[in-house]
Short mmCIF file of C-alpha atoms and ligand atoms in Angstrom, two decimals:
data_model
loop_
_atom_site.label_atom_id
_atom_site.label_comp_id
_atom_site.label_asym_id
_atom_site.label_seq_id
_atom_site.Cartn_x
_atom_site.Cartn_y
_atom_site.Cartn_z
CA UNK Y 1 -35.07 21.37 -62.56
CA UNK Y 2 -31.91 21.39 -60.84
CA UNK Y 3 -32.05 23.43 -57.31
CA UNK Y 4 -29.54 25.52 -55.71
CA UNK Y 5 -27.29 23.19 -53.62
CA UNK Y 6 -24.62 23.47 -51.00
CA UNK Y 7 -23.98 19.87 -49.66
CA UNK Y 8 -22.25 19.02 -53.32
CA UNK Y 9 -19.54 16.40 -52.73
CA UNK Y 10 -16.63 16.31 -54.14
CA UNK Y 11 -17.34 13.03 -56.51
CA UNK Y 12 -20.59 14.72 -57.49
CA UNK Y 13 -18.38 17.33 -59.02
CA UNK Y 14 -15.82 14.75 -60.87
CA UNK Y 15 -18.66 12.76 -61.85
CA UNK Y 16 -20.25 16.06 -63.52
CA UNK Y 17 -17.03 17.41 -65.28
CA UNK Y 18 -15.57 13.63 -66.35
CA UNK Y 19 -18.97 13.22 -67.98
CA UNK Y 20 -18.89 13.38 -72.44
CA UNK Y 21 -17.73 16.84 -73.48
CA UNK Y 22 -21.34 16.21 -75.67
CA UNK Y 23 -23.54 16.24 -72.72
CA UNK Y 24 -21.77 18.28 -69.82
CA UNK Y 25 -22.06 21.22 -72.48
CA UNK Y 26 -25.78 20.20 -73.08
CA UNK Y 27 -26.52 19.91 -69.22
CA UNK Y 28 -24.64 23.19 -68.56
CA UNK Y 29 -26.70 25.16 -71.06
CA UNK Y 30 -30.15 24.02 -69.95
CA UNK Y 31 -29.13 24.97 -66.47
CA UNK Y 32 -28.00 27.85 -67.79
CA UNK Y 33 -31.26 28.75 -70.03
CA UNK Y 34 -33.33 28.42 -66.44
CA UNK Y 35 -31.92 30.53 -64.43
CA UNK Y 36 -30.31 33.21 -66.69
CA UNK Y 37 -30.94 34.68 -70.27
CA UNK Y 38 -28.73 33.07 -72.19
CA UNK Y 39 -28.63 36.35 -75.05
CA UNK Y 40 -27.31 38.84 -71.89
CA UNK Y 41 -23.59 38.65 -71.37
CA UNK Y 42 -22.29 41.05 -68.50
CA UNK Y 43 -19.82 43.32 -69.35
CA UNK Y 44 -17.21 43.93 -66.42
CA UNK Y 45 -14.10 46.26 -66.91
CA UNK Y 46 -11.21 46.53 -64.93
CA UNK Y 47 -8.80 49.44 -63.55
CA UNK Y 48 -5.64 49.05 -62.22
CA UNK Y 49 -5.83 51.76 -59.43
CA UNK Y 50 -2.24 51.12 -57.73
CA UNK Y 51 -0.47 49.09 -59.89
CA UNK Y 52 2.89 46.73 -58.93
CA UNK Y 53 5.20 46.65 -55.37
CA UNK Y 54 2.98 44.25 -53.40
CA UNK Y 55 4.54 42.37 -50.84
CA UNK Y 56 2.67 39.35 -51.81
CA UNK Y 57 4.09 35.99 -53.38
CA UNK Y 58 1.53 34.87 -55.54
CA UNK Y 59 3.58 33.14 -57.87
CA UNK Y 60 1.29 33.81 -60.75
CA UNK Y 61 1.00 37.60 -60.13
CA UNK Y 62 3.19 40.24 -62.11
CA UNK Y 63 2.88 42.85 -59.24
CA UNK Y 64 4.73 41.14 -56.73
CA UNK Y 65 7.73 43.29 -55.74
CA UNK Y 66 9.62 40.36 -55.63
CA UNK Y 67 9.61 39.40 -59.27
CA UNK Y 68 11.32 41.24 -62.08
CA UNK Y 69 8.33 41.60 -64.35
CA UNK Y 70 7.74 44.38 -66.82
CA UNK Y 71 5.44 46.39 -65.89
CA UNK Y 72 5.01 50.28 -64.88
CA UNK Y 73 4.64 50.37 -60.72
CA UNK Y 74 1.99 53.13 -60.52
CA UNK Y 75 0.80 54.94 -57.08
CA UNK Y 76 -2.89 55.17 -56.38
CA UNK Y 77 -4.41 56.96 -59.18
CA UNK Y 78 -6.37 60.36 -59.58
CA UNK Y 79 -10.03 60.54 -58.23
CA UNK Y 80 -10.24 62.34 -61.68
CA UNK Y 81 -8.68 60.05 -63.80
CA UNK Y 82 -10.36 56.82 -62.83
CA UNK Y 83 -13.71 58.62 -63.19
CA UNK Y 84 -12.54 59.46 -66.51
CA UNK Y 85 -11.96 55.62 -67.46
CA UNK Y 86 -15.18 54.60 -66.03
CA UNK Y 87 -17.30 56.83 -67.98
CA UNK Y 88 -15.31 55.64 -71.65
CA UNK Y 89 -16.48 52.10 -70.45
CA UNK Y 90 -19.83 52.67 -69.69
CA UNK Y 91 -19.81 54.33 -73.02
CA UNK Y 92 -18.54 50.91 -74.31
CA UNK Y 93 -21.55 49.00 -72.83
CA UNK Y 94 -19.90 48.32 -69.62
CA UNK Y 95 -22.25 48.15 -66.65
CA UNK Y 96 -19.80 47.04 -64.22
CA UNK Y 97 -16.29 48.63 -62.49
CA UNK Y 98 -13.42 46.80 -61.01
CA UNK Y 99 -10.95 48.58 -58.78
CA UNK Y 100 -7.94 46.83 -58.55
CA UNK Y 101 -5.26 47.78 -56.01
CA UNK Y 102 -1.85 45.78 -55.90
CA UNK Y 103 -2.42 45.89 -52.12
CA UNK Y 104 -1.94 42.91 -49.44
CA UNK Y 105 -4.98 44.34 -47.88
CA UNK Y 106 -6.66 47.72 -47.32
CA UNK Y 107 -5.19 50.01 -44.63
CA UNK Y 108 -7.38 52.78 -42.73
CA UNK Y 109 -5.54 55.32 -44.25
CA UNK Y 110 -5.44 58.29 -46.65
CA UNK Y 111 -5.34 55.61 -49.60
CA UNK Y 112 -8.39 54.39 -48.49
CA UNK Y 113 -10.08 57.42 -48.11
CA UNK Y 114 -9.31 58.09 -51.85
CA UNK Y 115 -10.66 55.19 -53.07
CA UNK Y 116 -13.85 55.98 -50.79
CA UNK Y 117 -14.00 59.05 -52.92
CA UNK Y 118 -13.69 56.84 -56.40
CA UNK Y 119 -16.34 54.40 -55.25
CA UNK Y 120 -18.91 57.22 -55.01
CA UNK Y 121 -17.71 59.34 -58.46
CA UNK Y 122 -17.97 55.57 -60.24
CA UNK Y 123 -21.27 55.05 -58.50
CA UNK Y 124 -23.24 58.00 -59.12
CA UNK Y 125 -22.33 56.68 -63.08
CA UNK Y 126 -24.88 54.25 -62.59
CA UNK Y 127 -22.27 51.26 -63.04
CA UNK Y 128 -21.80 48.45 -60.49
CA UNK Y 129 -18.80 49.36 -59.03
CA UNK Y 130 -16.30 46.27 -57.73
CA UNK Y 131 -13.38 46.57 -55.46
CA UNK Y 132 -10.73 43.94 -55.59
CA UNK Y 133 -8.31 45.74 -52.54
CA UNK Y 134 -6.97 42.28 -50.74
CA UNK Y 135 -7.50 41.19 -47.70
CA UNK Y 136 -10.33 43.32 -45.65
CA UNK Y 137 -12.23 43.61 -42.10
CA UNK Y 138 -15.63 43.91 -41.75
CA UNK Y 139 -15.73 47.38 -41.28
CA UNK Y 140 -13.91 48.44 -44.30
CA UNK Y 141 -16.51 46.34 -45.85
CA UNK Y 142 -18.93 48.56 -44.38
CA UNK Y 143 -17.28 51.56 -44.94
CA UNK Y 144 -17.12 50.32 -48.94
CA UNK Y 145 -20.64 49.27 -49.15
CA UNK Y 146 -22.03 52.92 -47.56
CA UNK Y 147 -20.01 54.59 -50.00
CA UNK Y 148 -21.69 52.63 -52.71
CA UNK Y 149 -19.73 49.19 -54.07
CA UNK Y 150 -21.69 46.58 -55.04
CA UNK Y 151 -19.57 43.63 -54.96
CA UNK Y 152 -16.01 42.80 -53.47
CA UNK Y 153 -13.67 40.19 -55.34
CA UNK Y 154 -11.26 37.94 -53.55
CA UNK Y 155 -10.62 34.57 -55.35
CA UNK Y 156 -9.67 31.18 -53.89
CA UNK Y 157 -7.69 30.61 -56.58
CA UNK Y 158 -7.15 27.16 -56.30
CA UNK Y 159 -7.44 24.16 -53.60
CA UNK Y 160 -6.31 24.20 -49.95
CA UNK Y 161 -3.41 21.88 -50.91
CA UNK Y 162 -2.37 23.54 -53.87
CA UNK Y 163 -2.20 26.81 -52.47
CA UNK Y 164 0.45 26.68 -50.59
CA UNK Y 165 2.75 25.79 -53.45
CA UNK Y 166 1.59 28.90 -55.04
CA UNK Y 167 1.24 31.61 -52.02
CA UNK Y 168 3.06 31.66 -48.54
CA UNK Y 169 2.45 34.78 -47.65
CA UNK Y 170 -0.90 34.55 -45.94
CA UNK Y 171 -3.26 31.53 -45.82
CA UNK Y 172 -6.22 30.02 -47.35
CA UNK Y 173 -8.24 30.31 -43.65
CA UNK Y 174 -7.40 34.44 -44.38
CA UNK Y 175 -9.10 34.75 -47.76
CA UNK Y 176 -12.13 32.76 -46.25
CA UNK Y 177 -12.13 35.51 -43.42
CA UNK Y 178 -12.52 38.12 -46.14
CA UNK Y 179 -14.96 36.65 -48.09
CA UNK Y 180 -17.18 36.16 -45.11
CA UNK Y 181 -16.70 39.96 -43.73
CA UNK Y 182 -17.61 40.98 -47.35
CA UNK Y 183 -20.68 38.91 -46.90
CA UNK Y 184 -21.54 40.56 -43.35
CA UNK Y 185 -21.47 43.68 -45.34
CA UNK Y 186 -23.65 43.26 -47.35
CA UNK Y 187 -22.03 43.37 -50.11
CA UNK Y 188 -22.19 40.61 -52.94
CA UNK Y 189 -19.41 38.68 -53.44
CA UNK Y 190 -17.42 37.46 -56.71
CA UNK Y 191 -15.06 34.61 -55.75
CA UNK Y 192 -13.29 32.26 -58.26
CA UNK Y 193 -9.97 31.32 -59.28
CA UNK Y 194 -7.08 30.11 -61.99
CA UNK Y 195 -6.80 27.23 -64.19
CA UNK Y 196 -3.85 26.15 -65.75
CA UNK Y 197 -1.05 26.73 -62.63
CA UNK Y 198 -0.10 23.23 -62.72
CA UNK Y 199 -2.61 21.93 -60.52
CA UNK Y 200 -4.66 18.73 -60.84
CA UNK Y 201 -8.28 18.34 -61.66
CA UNK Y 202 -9.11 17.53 -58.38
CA UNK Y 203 -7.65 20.57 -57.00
CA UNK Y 204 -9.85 22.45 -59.72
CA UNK Y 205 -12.60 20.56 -58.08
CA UNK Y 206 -11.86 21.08 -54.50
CA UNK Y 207 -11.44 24.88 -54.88
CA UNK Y 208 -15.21 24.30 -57.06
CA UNK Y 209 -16.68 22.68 -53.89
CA UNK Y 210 -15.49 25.27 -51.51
CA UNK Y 211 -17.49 27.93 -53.69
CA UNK Y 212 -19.91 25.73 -54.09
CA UNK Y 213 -20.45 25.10 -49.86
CA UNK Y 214 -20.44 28.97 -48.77
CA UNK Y 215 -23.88 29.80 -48.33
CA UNK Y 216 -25.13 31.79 -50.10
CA UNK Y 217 -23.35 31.32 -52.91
CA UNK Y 218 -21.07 33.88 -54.55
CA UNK Y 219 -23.03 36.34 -56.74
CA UNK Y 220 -20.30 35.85 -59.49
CA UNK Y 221 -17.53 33.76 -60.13
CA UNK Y 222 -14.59 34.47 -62.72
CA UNK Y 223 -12.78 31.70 -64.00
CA UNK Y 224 -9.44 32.71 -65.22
CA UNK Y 225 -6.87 30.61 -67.13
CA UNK Y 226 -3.45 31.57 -66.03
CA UNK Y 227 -2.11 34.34 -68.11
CA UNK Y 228 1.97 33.62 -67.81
CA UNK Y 229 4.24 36.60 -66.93
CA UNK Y 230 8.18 36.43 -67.75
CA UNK Y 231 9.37 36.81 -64.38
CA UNK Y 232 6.75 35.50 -62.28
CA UNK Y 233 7.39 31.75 -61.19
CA UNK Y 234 4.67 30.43 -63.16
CA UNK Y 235 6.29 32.09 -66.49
CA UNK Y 236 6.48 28.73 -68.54
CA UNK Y 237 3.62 26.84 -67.66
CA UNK Y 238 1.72 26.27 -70.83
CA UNK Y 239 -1.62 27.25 -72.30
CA UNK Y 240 -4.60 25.61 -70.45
CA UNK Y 241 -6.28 23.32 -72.75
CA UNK Y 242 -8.94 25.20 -73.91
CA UNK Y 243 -11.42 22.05 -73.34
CA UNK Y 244 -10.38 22.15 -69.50
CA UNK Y 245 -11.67 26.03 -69.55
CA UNK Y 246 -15.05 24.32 -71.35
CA UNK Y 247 -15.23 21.85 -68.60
CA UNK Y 248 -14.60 24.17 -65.54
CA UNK Y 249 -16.85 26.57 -66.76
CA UNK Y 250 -19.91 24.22 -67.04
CA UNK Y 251 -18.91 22.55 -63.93
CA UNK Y 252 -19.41 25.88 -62.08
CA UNK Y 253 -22.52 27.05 -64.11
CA UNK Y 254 -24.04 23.36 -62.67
CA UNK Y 255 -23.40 23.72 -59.23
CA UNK Y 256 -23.42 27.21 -59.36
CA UNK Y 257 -26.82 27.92 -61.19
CA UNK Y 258 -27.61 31.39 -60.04
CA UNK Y 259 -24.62 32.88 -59.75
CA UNK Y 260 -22.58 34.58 -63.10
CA UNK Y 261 -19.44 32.66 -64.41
CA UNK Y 262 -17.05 34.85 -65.43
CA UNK Y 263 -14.96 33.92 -68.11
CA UNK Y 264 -11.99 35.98 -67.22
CA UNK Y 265 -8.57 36.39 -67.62
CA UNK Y 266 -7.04 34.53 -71.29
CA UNK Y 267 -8.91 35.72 -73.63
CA UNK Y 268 -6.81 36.80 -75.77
CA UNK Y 269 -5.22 33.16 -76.17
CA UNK Y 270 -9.02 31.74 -77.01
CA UNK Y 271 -10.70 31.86 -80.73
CA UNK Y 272 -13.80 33.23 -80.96
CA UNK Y 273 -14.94 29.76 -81.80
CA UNK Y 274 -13.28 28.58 -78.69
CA UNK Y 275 -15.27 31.83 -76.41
CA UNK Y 276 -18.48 30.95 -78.15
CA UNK Y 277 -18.23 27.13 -76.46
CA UNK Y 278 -17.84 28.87 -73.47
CA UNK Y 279 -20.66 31.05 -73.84
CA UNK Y 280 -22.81 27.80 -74.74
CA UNK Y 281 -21.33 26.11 -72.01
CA UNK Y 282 -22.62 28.88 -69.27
CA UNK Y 283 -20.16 31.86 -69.05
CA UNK Y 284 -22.33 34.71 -68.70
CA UNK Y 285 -19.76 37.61 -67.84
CA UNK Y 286 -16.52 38.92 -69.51
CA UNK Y 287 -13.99 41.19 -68.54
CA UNK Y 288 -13.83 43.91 -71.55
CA UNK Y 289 -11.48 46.52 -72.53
CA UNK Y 290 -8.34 46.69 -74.03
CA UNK Y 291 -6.36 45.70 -70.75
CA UNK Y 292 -6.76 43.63 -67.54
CA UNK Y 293 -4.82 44.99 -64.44
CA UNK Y 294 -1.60 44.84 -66.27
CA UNK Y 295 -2.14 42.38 -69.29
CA UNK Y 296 -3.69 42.56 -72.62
CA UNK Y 297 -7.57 41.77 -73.18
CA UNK Y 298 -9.10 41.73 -76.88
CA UNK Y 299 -10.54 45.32 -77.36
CA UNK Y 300 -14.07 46.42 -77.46
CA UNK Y 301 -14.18 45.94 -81.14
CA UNK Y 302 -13.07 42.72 -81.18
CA UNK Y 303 -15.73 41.83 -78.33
CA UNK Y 304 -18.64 43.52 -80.21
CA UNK Y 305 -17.95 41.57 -83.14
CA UNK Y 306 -17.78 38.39 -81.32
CA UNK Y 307 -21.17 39.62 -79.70
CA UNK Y 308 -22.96 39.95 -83.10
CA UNK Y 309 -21.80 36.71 -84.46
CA UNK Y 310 -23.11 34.55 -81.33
CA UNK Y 311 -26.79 37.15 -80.95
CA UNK Y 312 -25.22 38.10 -77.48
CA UNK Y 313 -25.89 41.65 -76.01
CA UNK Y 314 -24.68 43.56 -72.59
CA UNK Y 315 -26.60 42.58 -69.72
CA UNK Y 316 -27.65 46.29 -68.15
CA UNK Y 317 -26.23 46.88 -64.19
CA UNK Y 318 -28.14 45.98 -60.80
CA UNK Y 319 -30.68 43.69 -62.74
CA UNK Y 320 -31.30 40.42 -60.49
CA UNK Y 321 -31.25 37.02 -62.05
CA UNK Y 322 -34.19 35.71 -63.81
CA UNK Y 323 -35.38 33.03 -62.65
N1 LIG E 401 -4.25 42.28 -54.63
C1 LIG E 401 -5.59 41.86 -54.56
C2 LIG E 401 -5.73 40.38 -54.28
O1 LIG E 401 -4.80 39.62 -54.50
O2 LIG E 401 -6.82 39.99 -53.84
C3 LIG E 401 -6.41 42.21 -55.78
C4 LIG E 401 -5.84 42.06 -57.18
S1 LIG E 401 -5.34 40.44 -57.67
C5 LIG E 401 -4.41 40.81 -59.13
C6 LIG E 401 -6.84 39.67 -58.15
C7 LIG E 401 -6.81 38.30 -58.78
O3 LIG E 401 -6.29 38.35 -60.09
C8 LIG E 401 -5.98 37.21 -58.13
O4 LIG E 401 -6.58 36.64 -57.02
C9 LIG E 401 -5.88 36.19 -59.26
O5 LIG E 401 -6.94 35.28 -59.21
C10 LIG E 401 -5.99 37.05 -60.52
N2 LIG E 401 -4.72 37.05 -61.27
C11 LIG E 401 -3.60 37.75 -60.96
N3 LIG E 401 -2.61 37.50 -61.84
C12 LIG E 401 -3.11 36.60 -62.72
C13 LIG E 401 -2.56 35.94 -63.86
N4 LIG E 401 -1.30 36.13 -64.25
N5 LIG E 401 -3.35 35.10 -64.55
C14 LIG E 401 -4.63 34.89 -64.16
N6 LIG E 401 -5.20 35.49 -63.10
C15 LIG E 401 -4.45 36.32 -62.38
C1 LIG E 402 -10.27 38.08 -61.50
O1 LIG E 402 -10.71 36.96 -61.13
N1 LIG E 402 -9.50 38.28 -62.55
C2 LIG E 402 -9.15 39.67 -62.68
C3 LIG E 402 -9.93 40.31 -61.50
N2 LIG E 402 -10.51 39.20 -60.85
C4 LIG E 402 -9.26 41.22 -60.57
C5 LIG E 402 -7.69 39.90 -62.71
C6 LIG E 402 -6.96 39.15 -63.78
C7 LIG E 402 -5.57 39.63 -63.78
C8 LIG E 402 -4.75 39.04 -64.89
C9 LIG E 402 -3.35 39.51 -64.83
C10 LIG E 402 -3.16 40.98 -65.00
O2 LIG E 402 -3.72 41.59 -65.94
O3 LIG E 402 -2.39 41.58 -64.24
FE1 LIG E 403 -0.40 41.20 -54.59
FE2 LIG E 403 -2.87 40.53 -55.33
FE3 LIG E 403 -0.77 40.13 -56.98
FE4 LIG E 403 -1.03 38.62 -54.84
S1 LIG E 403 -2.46 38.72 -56.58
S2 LIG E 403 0.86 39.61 -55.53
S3 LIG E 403 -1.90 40.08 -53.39
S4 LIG E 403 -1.55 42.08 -56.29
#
């Protein structure tokens, strides 16, 4: 029985993903079986709620004002209108809502007050609602949590060192900050990051053991393979290997074993052969509809197909882990 560790070591971590494709998969799975139901696959879906013009320079990011990218810039949506959305994807099995905002980090201000307003219409749905804002205080935190979200997400994205080839604009000490008032909060955190930047394995692995030392750990943790924008920096970097995306994910779901991997952004790139490995290898949440934040996503009909090949169903909100 493995138990749920935060003193792993960085060679503890290369030692478990270097190990035969064959067996990491096998040890990922049996983790996997003990602590979750391996049939139950949570069902996430994102909204754009301000879309484009950040200041940022996350050079993987399409809505950084700085790069010509093609996409609509949209102002902070409709109370209305994103209650609207959320009810089609509960409808669609979804038990979970992510509220995207293209923002550096949330302001005390009108904007905020809206998506106050969203957070309750979304919540009295019945669906886990998620916030993914930027940067936040502690009291915004609180402010979010009263009015009813259930988990924040702010990735690492990568390692320390690679970081700063891939953001300047605010530091890897700042998105710790966050993560920690989110946990003061009360609220439950999702924290992961991107494969398939350029980085090396070890900086896969480093950004791994930093989610892998807060304590507790992260309630869920997406693990996205870059999805390349024209325009952004990071346009021509190739496709992640899709056995790198195998071996990331079971690394997480070992050292990670109650938390939910997320197998998030670049699905559209992956087989259904290749997403059922994944599934096998741990990943125990998707992001579902037809669209990320600004890029595609395979549609709900292509999900619930995949679903009734593999005997996978959507995990219902606010249930705990079994263990
Ligand atoms: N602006 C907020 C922030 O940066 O925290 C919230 C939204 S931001 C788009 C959320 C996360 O999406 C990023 O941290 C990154 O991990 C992921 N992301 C953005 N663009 C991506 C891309 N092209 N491919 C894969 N993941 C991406
Ligand atoms: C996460 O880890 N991935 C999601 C969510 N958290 C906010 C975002 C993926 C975005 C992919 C690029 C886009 O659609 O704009
Ligand atoms: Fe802005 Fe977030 Fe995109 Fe960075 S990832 S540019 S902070 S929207």
């Amino acid at each position: 029985m493995t138990d749920i560790r935060f003193d792993w070591t960085l060679a503890e971590l290369s030692s478990i993903y270097e190990q035969p494709l064959i067996d990491l998969i096998y040890q990922a799975a049996t983790v996997h079986r003990r602590y979750h139901n391996p049939k139950e696959v949570q069902m996430s879906t994102l909204l754009s709620i301000k879309t484009g013009g950040c200041p940022e320079d996350c050079a993987y990011c399409p809505q950084a004002a700085r790069y010509q990218t093609d996409i609509t810039i949209e102002r902070l949506l409709d109370v209305d209108e994103v209650i609207g959305k959320a009810r089609q994807a509960k409808a669609a099995g979804s038990s979970r809502f992510c509220l995207g905002a293209a923002w550096r980090e949330v302001r005390d201000n009108r904007d905020f007050d809206r998506v106050i307003e969203m957070v309750k219409g979304v919540n009295d749905l019945g669906m886990e609602v998620c916030c993914t804002l930027g940067m936040i205080t502690e009291d915004q935190a609180k402010r979010l949590k009263d009015a009813g979200v259930y988990a924040y997400n702010h990735n690492l994205d990568t390692s320390p060192e690679f970081y700063r080839e891939i953001i300047s604009t605010r530091m890897y000490e700042d998105r710790l900050d966050t993560l920690d008032n989110v946990r003061k909060a009360g609220l439950t955190v999702c924290c992961g990051g991107i494969i398939g930047m350029g980085e090396s394995q070890n900086d896969r692995l480093q950004m791994l053991l930093t989610i892998a030392n807060l304590q507790p750990h992260p309630e869920s943790v997406p693990i996205n393979a870059l999805v390349p924008v024209d325009g952004t920096p990071l346009a021509e970097r190739e496709k992640i290997d899709t056995w790198e995306m195998v071996r990331m994910i079971a690394t997480a779901r070992i050292v990670l074993p109650g938390s939910l991997i997320r197998l998030s952004a670049g699905r559209t790139d992956m087989s259904p052969a290749e997403q059922a490995l994944c599934f096998l290898a741990g990943a125990g949440s998707i992001f579902t509809g037809e669209k990320l934040l600004t890029t595609p996503n395979p549609g709900i009909n292509e999900d619930r197909q995949l679903f009734d090949i593999l005997g996978l169903r959507p995990r219902e909100a606010f249930k705990e882990t079994e263990i």
